[in-house]
Tab-separated table of C-alpha atoms in Angstrom:
chain	number	residue	atom	x	y	z
M	1	UNK	CA	103.677	145.031	58.047
M	2	UNK	CA	106.120	146.989	58.838
M	3	UNK	CA	104.327	148.466	61.955
M	4	UNK	CA	102.857	144.925	62.712
M	5	UNK	CA	106.184	143.636	62.764
M	6	UNK	CA	108.008	146.660	64.841
M	7	UNK	CA	104.933	146.263	67.188
M	8	UNK	CA	105.512	142.511	67.233
M	9	UNK	CA	109.644	143.067	68.291
M	10	UNK	CA	108.608	145.524	71.191
M	11	UNK	CA	106.141	142.485	72.346
M	12	UNK	CA	108.959	139.681	72.135
M	13	UNK	CA	111.376	141.542	73.619
M	14	UNK	CA	108.889	143.072	76.592
M	15	UNK	CA	108.495	138.684	77.334
M	16	UNK	CA	111.952	138.267	77.360
M	17	UNK	CA	112.860	141.185	79.819
M	18	UNK	CA	109.373	140.258	82.145
M	19	UNK	CA	111.015	136.465	81.511
M	20	UNK	CA	114.816	137.630	83.112
M	21	UNK	CA	113.192	139.720	85.479
M	22	UNK	CA	111.267	137.032	87.326
M	23	UNK	CA	113.831	133.962	87.450
M	24	UNK	CA	116.511	137.027	89.039
M	25	UNK	CA	113.525	137.444	90.790
M	26	UNK	CA	113.288	133.666	91.651
M	27	UNK	CA	116.935	132.683	91.170
M	28	UNK	CA	117.801	133.881	95.498
M	29	UNK	CA	118.174	130.264	96.549
M	30	UNK	CA	119.060	130.241	100.160
M	31	UNK	CA	122.387	127.538	100.246
M	32	UNK	CA	122.950	126.027	103.743
M	33	UNK	CA	126.293	124.939	104.320
M	34	UNK	CA	126.288	120.694	105.051
M	35	UNK	CA	129.086	118.563	106.298
M	36	UNK	CA	129.663	114.301	106.598
M	37	UNK	CA	131.607	112.063	108.399
M	38	UNK	CA	131.640	107.920	106.918
M	39	UNK	CA	131.248	106.335	110.114
M	40	UNK	CA	129.284	103.550	109.372
M	41	UNK	CA	131.133	100.894	107.492
M	42	UNK	CA	134.464	100.205	105.969
M	43	UNK	CA	134.637	102.431	102.098
M	44	UNK	CA	136.788	100.731	99.442
M	45	UNK	CA	136.413	103.722	97.052
M	46	UNK	CA	135.100	107.097	96.681
M	47	UNK	CA	132.812	107.513	93.130
M	48	UNK	CA	131.574	111.860	92.527
M	49	UNK	CA	129.588	112.519	89.661
M	50	UNK	CA	128.602	116.139	89.500
M	51	UNK	CA	128.137	119.317	87.299
M	52	UNK	CA	129.229	122.236	87.299
M	53	UNK	CA	131.480	121.401	90.798
M	54	UNK	CA	135.316	121.717	91.706
M	55	UNK	CA	136.149	118.863	93.808
M	56	UNK	CA	138.614	119.739	96.051
M	57	UNK	CA	140.208	116.724	97.506
M	58	UNK	CA	142.964	117.027	100.875
M	59	UNK	CA	144.041	114.101	103.804
M	60	UNK	CA	142.025	113.349	106.390
M	61	UNK	CA	143.598	113.965	109.874
M	62	UNK	CA	141.792	110.346	110.804
M	63	UNK	CA	140.622	106.990	108.953
M	64	UNK	CA	136.937	108.387	108.105
M	65	UNK	CA	136.389	110.555	104.462
M	66	UNK	CA	134.684	114.357	105.184
M	67	UNK	CA	132.921	115.981	103.441
M	68	UNK	CA	131.992	119.485	103.541
M	69	UNK	CA	129.525	121.556	101.009
M	70	UNK	CA	126.590	123.858	100.223
M	71	UNK	CA	122.692	122.204	98.766
M	72	UNK	CA	119.226	124.520	98.688
M	73	UNK	CA	116.261	123.210	97.820
M	74	UNK	CA	116.869	123.419	94.408
M	75	UNK	CA	120.473	121.579	93.675
M	76	UNK	CA	120.932	119.036	96.468
M	77	UNK	CA	123.403	115.995	96.782
M	78	UNK	CA	122.644	112.450	96.942
M	79	UNK	CA	125.227	110.602	99.128
M	80	UNK	CA	124.976	107.483	99.315
M	81	UNK	CA	127.070	103.659	100.117
M	82	UNK	CA	126.724	101.292	97.858
M	83	UNK	CA	126.549	97.198	97.621
M	84	UNK	CA	130.477	96.952	96.392
M	85	UNK	CA	131.166	99.902	99.536
M	86	UNK	CA	131.380	102.447	97.214
M	87	UNK	CA	130.882	106.016	98.153
M	88	UNK	CA	128.697	107.532	96.043
M	89	UNK	CA	128.333	111.739	95.378
M	90	UNK	CA	125.536	112.737	92.532
M	91	UNK	CA	123.977	115.682	92.293
M	92	UNK	CA	119.975	116.040	92.060
M	93	UNK	CA	117.824	118.986	90.829
M	94	UNK	CA	114.490	120.078	92.074
M	95	UNK	CA	113.680	123.103	89.323
M	96	UNK	CA	111.540	124.380	86.975
M	97	UNK	CA	112.767	126.072	83.951
M	98	UNK	CA	113.198	129.700	84.836
M	99	UNK	CA	115.394	128.455	87.866
M	100	UNK	CA	118.092	128.484	84.626
M	101	UNK	CA	117.356	131.260	83.718
M	102	UNK	CA	120.193	133.870	84.711
M	103	UNK	CA	122.574	133.648	86.929
M	104	UNK	CA	124.869	130.994	88.734
M	105	UNK	CA	124.931	130.317	92.217
M	106	UNK	CA	128.255	132.379	94.095
M	107	UNK	CA	131.256	130.251	93.765
M	108	UNK	CA	131.950	128.833	96.832
M	109	UNK	CA	128.499	127.198	97.332
M	110	UNK	CA	129.237	125.931	93.935
M	111	UNK	CA	132.260	124.024	96.000
M	112	UNK	CA	132.764	120.270	97.496
M	113	UNK	CA	135.552	119.343	99.353
M	114	UNK	CA	136.872	116.147	101.037
M	115	UNK	CA	139.342	114.804	102.617
M	116	UNK	CA	140.264	110.941	101.927
M	117	UNK	CA	142.595	109.137	104.369
M	118	UNK	CA	145.908	108.248	102.847
M	119	UNK	CA	146.529	104.249	101.180
M	120	UNK	CA	143.437	103.044	102.822
M	121	UNK	CA	141.207	103.792	99.745
M	122	UNK	CA	141.428	101.135	96.063
M	123	UNK	CA	140.409	104.275	94.010
M	124	UNK	CA	138.722	107.529	93.169
M	125	UNK	CA	137.004	108.999	90.578
M	126	UNK	CA	135.360	112.287	89.648
M	127	UNK	CA	133.829	114.134	86.941
M	128	UNK	CA	131.968	117.636	86.495
M	129	UNK	CA	131.487	120.555	83.801
M	130	UNK	CA	132.491	123.214	84.027
M	131	UNK	CA	134.927	123.316	87.277
M	132	UNK	CA	138.075	122.334	88.414
M	133	UNK	CA	138.996	119.175	89.631
M	134	UNK	CA	142.038	120.061	92.954
M	135	UNK	CA	144.096	116.237	94.093
M	136	UNK	CA	146.370	117.222	97.343
M	137	UNK	CA	149.144	114.842	99.005
M	138	UNK	CA	146.268	112.431	98.731
M	139	UNK	CA	147.741	108.486	98.609
M	140	UNK	CA	144.893	105.494	96.339
M	141	UNK	CA	146.441	101.705	95.877
M	142	UNK	CA	145.061	101.405	92.769
M	143	UNK	CA	143.265	103.839	90.216
M	144	UNK	CA	142.401	108.149	90.355
M	145	UNK	CA	140.340	108.691	87.506
M	146	UNK	CA	139.727	112.404	86.754
M	147	UNK	CA	137.890	113.849	84.360
M	148	UNK	CA	136.432	117.577	83.957
M	149	UNK	CA	134.539	119.274	80.384
M	150	UNK	CA	135.123	123.274	81.305
M	151	UNK	CA	137.937	123.050	83.644
M	152	UNK	CA	141.523	121.917	84.769
M	153	UNK	CA	143.148	119.120	87.010
M	154	UNK	CA	145.013	120.071	89.247
M	155	UNK	CA	147.015	117.630	91.624
M	156	UNK	CA	149.868	117.943	93.863
M	157	UNK	CA	152.355	115.625	95.525
M	158	UNK	CA	149.622	111.715	94.530
M	159	UNK	CA	150.225	108.323	95.005
M	160	UNK	CA	148.642	105.613	92.458
M	161	UNK	CA	149.373	102.236	92.839
M	162	UNK	CA	147.854	101.087	89.926
M	163	UNK	CA	146.838	103.887	87.200
M	164	UNK	CA	145.994	107.334	86.721
M	165	UNK	CA	143.899	108.655	84.135
M	166	UNK	CA	143.281	112.024	83.360
M	167	UNK	CA	140.829	113.818	80.894
M	168	UNK	CA	140.241	117.498	80.537
M	169	UNK	CA	138.324	119.656	77.729
M	170	UNK	CA	139.178	123.170	77.237
M	171	UNK	CA	141.112	123.138	80.275
M	172	UNK	CA	144.884	122.323	81.650
M	173	UNK	CA	146.345	119.435	83.512
M	174	UNK	CA	149.109	120.146	85.560
M	175	UNK	CA	150.933	118.567	88.398
M	176	UNK	CA	152.701	116.269	89.999
M	177	UNK	CA	152.630	112.681	90.600
M	178	UNK	CA	155.050	110.465	93.931
M	179	UNK	CA	157.741	107.994	92.022
M	180	UNK	CA	159.720	107.922	89.115
M	181	UNK	CA	159.635	108.735	85.950
M	182	UNK	CA	160.895	104.234	84.791
M	183	UNK	CA	157.843	103.538	87.389
M	184	UNK	CA	154.909	103.700	84.618
M	185	UNK	CA	154.158	103.337	81.222
M	186	UNK	CA	152.599	106.476	79.445
M	187	UNK	CA	150.218	107.909	76.803
M	188	UNK	CA	149.421	110.600	76.302
M	189	UNK	CA	146.366	112.723	73.602
M	190	UNK	CA	146.979	115.956	73.783
M	191	UNK	CA	144.705	118.661	70.750
M	192	UNK	CA	145.977	122.800	70.433
M	193	UNK	CA	148.640	122.406	73.348
M	194	UNK	CA	151.462	121.680	74.784
M	195	UNK	CA	152.578	118.468	76.171
M	196	UNK	CA	155.749	118.058	78.414
M	197	UNK	CA	155.645	114.368	78.440
M	198	UNK	CA	156.007	111.822	75.301
M	199	UNK	CA	153.040	110.633	73.576
M	200	UNK	CA	153.440	106.767	74.558
M	201	UNK	CA	156.513	105.287	76.541
M	202	UNK	CA	156.212	101.987	77.928
M	203	UNK	CA	157.874	99.559	80.521
M	204	UNK	CA	156.989	100.805	83.664
M	205	UNK	CA	153.955	98.493	86.514
M	206	UNK	CA	152.604	101.613	86.231
M	207	UNK	CA	149.644	103.652	84.113
M	208	UNK	CA	149.659	106.887	83.194
M	209	UNK	CA	146.836	108.156	81.097
M	210	UNK	CA	146.309	112.009	80.203
M	211	UNK	CA	143.855	113.358	77.278
M	212	UNK	CA	144.056	116.764	76.659
M	213	UNK	CA	142.076	118.900	74.034
M	214	UNK	CA	142.718	122.743	74.181
M	215	UNK	CA	144.851	122.677	76.998
M	216	UNK	CA	148.684	121.872	78.468
M	217	UNK	CA	149.610	118.957	79.997
M	218	UNK	CA	152.432	119.691	82.645
M	219	UNK	CA	153.310	116.435	84.588
M	220	UNK	CA	156.153	115.793	87.122
M	221	UNK	CA	157.577	113.054	89.506
M	222	UNK	CA	159.248	113.142	92.242
């Protein structure tokens, strides 16, 4: 009986080893650089819903939205503009179960970079996992909503007309917001971390909501 158990364990280990070898051989998916410019129609908002992707937003040199990204036959994006004039980016997969075993694609292939015009878009909403969200020197007339599970939310010199909603799990929220402290009502939730803002403050014409679990909140007004 003992001999049978040993043989069974050896066979299971061998099968697992073969699976990982096959997975490593089949994971060499070729990624191709692509770019997109939104000159088809007027856009009011951006909605990005992806997984395992870093998303970086910076200022455009013109009145168009520019997107740079990498995709392959197995991991690619759906880019569209809906009836509400929202520019939508979502991730799609064409994988077998073996493709989910082994290494992730190189980090350079797991990034999306958007350039957006200042003060021409109403809002932006970004959701991702296991990677950071970064905004630099951009302005939106209404709302900013950033949500990452397993990464950081980082921003510098951003402006919003109405509301900022920031969520980070297993990551921190750090950055600078254009405007005065008195411009914002504030609501902060923090768990297993430190926060430089009060949990609640009213009196502002705009709203800042920050929710951080297992990370720190450090937000300053400039």
